[in-house]
Amino acid sequence: MNAITPSAKLHDCRDAFVAVLERLGADNPKIVAVCNDSVGSSKLGGFKARWPERLVNVGIAEQALVGVGAGLANGGLLPFVCGAACFLTGRSLEQIKADIAYSNANVKLIGISSGMAYGELGPTHHSIEDFAWTRVLPNLPVVAPCDSIETAAAVEWAASYDGPVFLRLSRVGVPDLLPTGHIFELGKANLLRDGDAITLIANGTITHRMVKAAAILAEQGIEARVLNMATVRPIDVAAVVAAARDTGAILTAEEHSTFGGLGSAIAEVVVAEAPVPMKILGVPGIFAPTGSAEFLLDEFGMAPAAIAETAIALIARKSSRT
Amino acid sequence: MQPNDLDRIAQQIRLRDLQAVFEAGAGHIGGEMSAIDILAALYFRVLRIWPDQPKHPDRDRFVLSKGHVALALYVTLAKRGFIPEEEVATFLKPHSRLNGHPNCNKVPGVETNTGPLGHGLPVAVGMAKAAKLTGAAYRTYVLTGDGEMQEGSNWEAIASAAQFGLDNLTLVIDHNRFQQGASLKDTNNLAPFPAKLEAFGWDVTEINGNAMDEIVPALEKRGSRPHCIVAHTNKGHGISFMQDKVDWHHKVPSAEQYQIAVAELSEAL
């Protein structure tokens, strides 16, 4: 296959989210947006201008945000509950568990500005625990699209899926990677580049960094497979097992703590099904120092060159085993 | 159905609830006895519901926010025809649908899963708001405990309900004055409730929550703002040795106590 080339232009995936939400909302009057004062940060201004009555703003009250969302679904509406991911998941986790996941309410939870997106605002605003908190909940798919194309496709899918969804979006600009017209499939990884030396797996804002790392490796004659794995739950077991068997080593990277996120979900499969050398990149279990999102991701070893170096070290571990 | 008939139904629910607690060896009998008159009034007089169509879009919504008194709800739902009456005997048994807290995906008539306190009212606000947005005529009722009102999430929802002008929402606070370990007064005393709710923009009605002739008119009252009924009740109501005793939050009667309680409730029938 031809390797994916990241677009030069960077996109704020929130724009793709609201564009699809408004398009779907025009045809489906049951779609409502629910927010916690976050009209601006969730980019719901356009939705509000078109359908002011369908924007349900509970104010700065995240427990009510999620509970009200569950009640709106019970009343036959299709709520998209939007808030900064750090507050939406952290402040209202028990509401997500009881009112949404356990009750199996048809509510779409849209976590905005996830990961390190709030950079300099500090660890209170970093949402690097949300995969861990949400992926343990039954009934709740957890999805982190890698670009604006996948974001649009995932929103479209979420609206048609009968059940709760946690969609984890960023505000950090990312290049487009997936082809126009891409259709989102829950629990299905996308092959962005094939190779047999190692598999690089990421999602969200990190996927394009993995693609760039693979290009660096290729310059050195190392062919890496790159998977975009937006769905953290249910994890794509088949793709993980194939990666382990075909390439013998797996390197994951995510805009999340190295504890309990995408890498952990993959490791659970690797350990059970096909043990191979593996490394998880992310925020290494600390509260991050001051810095922009891009600075912090680089700081934690997720600059493309650093990812490539880590991959080479991991490949060496693979050969030392044989 | 008239108040006298509702009283009889409430006593029958009490008897069945008591028996199930005794047989299961668990339950929250004090708060069940305090709330049963309100449940009987709702399910046998006030709610527009169709037991054979539990998901009918026009049904009135009832949310049991004090989910730990699930047994009282199960007995009421069984008596009203949502589940078989004999199923109550499976309460808490392995793989029974009748868990210690109600499950909306298993038990017909349950609207949302409750158990952790402070969850029902925000969800009920969403239900009432949905009716406003869609033009549906159903009304939403939610029952909380008085200790439960200590949860901050309730006050988020109370503010939202007033902001949204939810005149189709009725909150009933089962004000039995006791929580698990002590009286409300000695824990975190939110009483008196009325002025607090009124300050948030709600209409408030205070009633004797164990007197059917006060419960029914309060539940049927219609106004232009969200409505809170502060229902003064007795924990363990109807069973003399349980009444207003904090121990009976989730204690199980001995065989001797059970016989006394059965006799008292049967006499009231």
XYZ file of N, CA and C in Angstrom, chain A residues 32 53-54 56-58 61-65 67-68 70-72 74-77 94-95 98-99 102-104, chain B residues 59 61 99 103-105 111-113 116 119 122-123 125-127 129-130 133-134 138 152-153 156-157 160 164:
162
model
N -30.451 17.266 20.018
C -30.269 18.451 20.855
C -28.830 18.472 21.349
N -33.710 26.883 20.915
C -34.430 26.056 21.904
C -33.821 24.666 22.036
N -33.048 24.248 21.043
C -32.473 22.895 21.092
C -31.066 22.887 21.693
N -29.519 23.051 25.126
C -29.887 22.975 26.544
C -28.622 23.251 27.364
N -28.581 24.440 27.946
C -27.390 24.851 28.692
C -27.711 24.812 30.184
N -27.130 23.862 30.894
C -27.443 23.730 32.322
C -26.583 24.643 33.194
N -22.424 23.079 35.747
C -23.032 22.072 36.619
C -22.942 20.725 35.902
N -21.796 20.079 36.018
C -21.551 18.900 35.171
C -22.357 17.680 35.589
N -22.713 17.575 36.880
C -23.537 16.429 37.275
C -24.910 16.541 36.619
N -25.467 17.744 36.658
C -26.753 17.962 35.982
C -26.583 17.791 34.475
N -25.455 18.227 33.942
C -25.186 18.105 32.503
C -25.444 16.675 32.025
N -26.777 14.029 33.862
C -28.081 13.525 34.274
C -29.200 14.052 33.390
N -29.183 15.339 33.090
C -30.197 15.925 32.208
C -30.118 15.279 30.826
N -29.305 12.230 30.161
C -29.977 10.925 30.260
C -31.492 11.098 30.228
N -31.984 12.108 30.920
C -33.431 12.341 30.946
C -33.971 12.772 29.591
N -33.211 13.581 28.869
C -33.633 14.000 27.523
C -33.745 12.785 26.606
N -34.393 9.722 27.598
C -35.593 8.997 28.049
C -36.852 9.601 27.434
N -36.820 10.917 27.235
C -37.963 11.608 26.642
C -37.992 11.554 25.117
N -37.118 10.743 24.523
C -37.178 10.500 23.085
C -36.270 11.369 22.240
N -35.446 12.191 22.864
C -34.534 13.053 22.106
C -33.174 12.360 21.937
N -19.660 9.369 37.969
C -20.707 8.491 38.495
C -22.003 8.632 37.704
N -22.266 9.850 37.201
C -23.440 10.020 36.330
C -23.233 9.246 35.024
N -23.811 5.474 36.111
C -25.169 5.034 36.488
C -26.236 5.496 35.494
N -26.196 6.781 35.127
C -27.286 7.354 34.321
C -27.130 7.007 32.836
N -24.832 2.287 32.661
C -25.634 1.225 33.290
C -27.098 1.324 32.838
N -27.594 2.534 32.688
C -28.976 2.700 32.205
C -29.066 2.510 30.695
N -27.940 2.422 30.031
C -27.871 2.267 28.571
C -28.656 3.367 27.858
N -46.417 8.079 28.439
C -46.549 7.723 29.863
C -45.981 8.827 30.748
N -43.680 9.959 33.713
C -42.427 9.397 34.212
C -42.394 9.481 35.730
N -32.935 -6.553 41.850
C -31.711 -6.194 42.529
C -32.034 -5.298 43.732
N -33.262 -1.585 38.117
C -32.544 -1.618 36.832
C -33.557 -1.438 35.694
N -33.444 -0.328 34.989
C -34.425 0.018 33.955
C -34.328 -0.884 32.728
N -33.209 -1.579 32.573
C -33.086 -2.460 31.417
C -33.604 -3.864 31.705
N -37.567 3.707 35.026
C -37.181 4.651 33.977
C -35.680 4.851 33.853
N -34.971 4.808 34.974
C -33.525 5.065 34.947
C -32.923 4.388 36.170
N -31.667 4.014 36.081
C -31.040 3.291 37.177
C -30.616 4.250 38.278
N -26.869 5.258 43.633
C -26.102 6.364 44.185
C -27.052 7.546 44.336
N -29.032 11.250 41.944
C -29.054 11.031 40.493
C -30.430 11.241 39.867
N -31.710 15.185 38.605
C -31.185 15.698 37.324
C -31.768 14.962 36.109
N -31.915 13.643 36.216
C -32.482 12.888 35.099
C -33.949 13.297 34.893
N -35.236 16.146 35.528
C -35.232 17.470 34.875
C -35.076 17.291 33.361
N -34.204 16.376 32.959
C -34.042 16.102 31.526
C -35.328 15.562 30.904
N -36.014 14.688 31.623
C -37.281 14.134 31.118
C -38.320 15.248 30.939
N -37.758 18.443 30.640
C -37.294 19.358 29.591
C -37.589 18.769 28.204
N -37.413 17.446 28.073
C -37.707 16.798 26.790
C -39.180 16.991 26.431
N -39.627 20.359 25.045
C -39.075 20.535 23.697
C -39.911 19.846 22.636
N -40.517 18.704 23.005
C -41.268 17.935 22.005
C -42.760 18.224 22.045
N -46.804 14.384 28.838
C -46.539 13.632 30.074
C -45.953 14.535 31.154
N -25.062 17.593 46.298
C -25.039 18.850 45.546
C -25.685 18.767 44.174
N -25.658 17.576 43.577
C -26.242 17.422 42.241
C -27.722 17.808 42.236
N -27.974 21.526 41.711
C -27.743 21.870 40.299
C -29.044 21.693 39.520
N -29.717 20.583 39.779
C -30.942 20.267 39.034
C -32.092 21.193 39.436
N -31.644 24.338 37.571
C -31.964 24.166 36.145
C -33.467 24.078 35.916
N -35.477 26.478 33.432
C -36.188 25.946 32.265
C -37.705 26.086 32.389
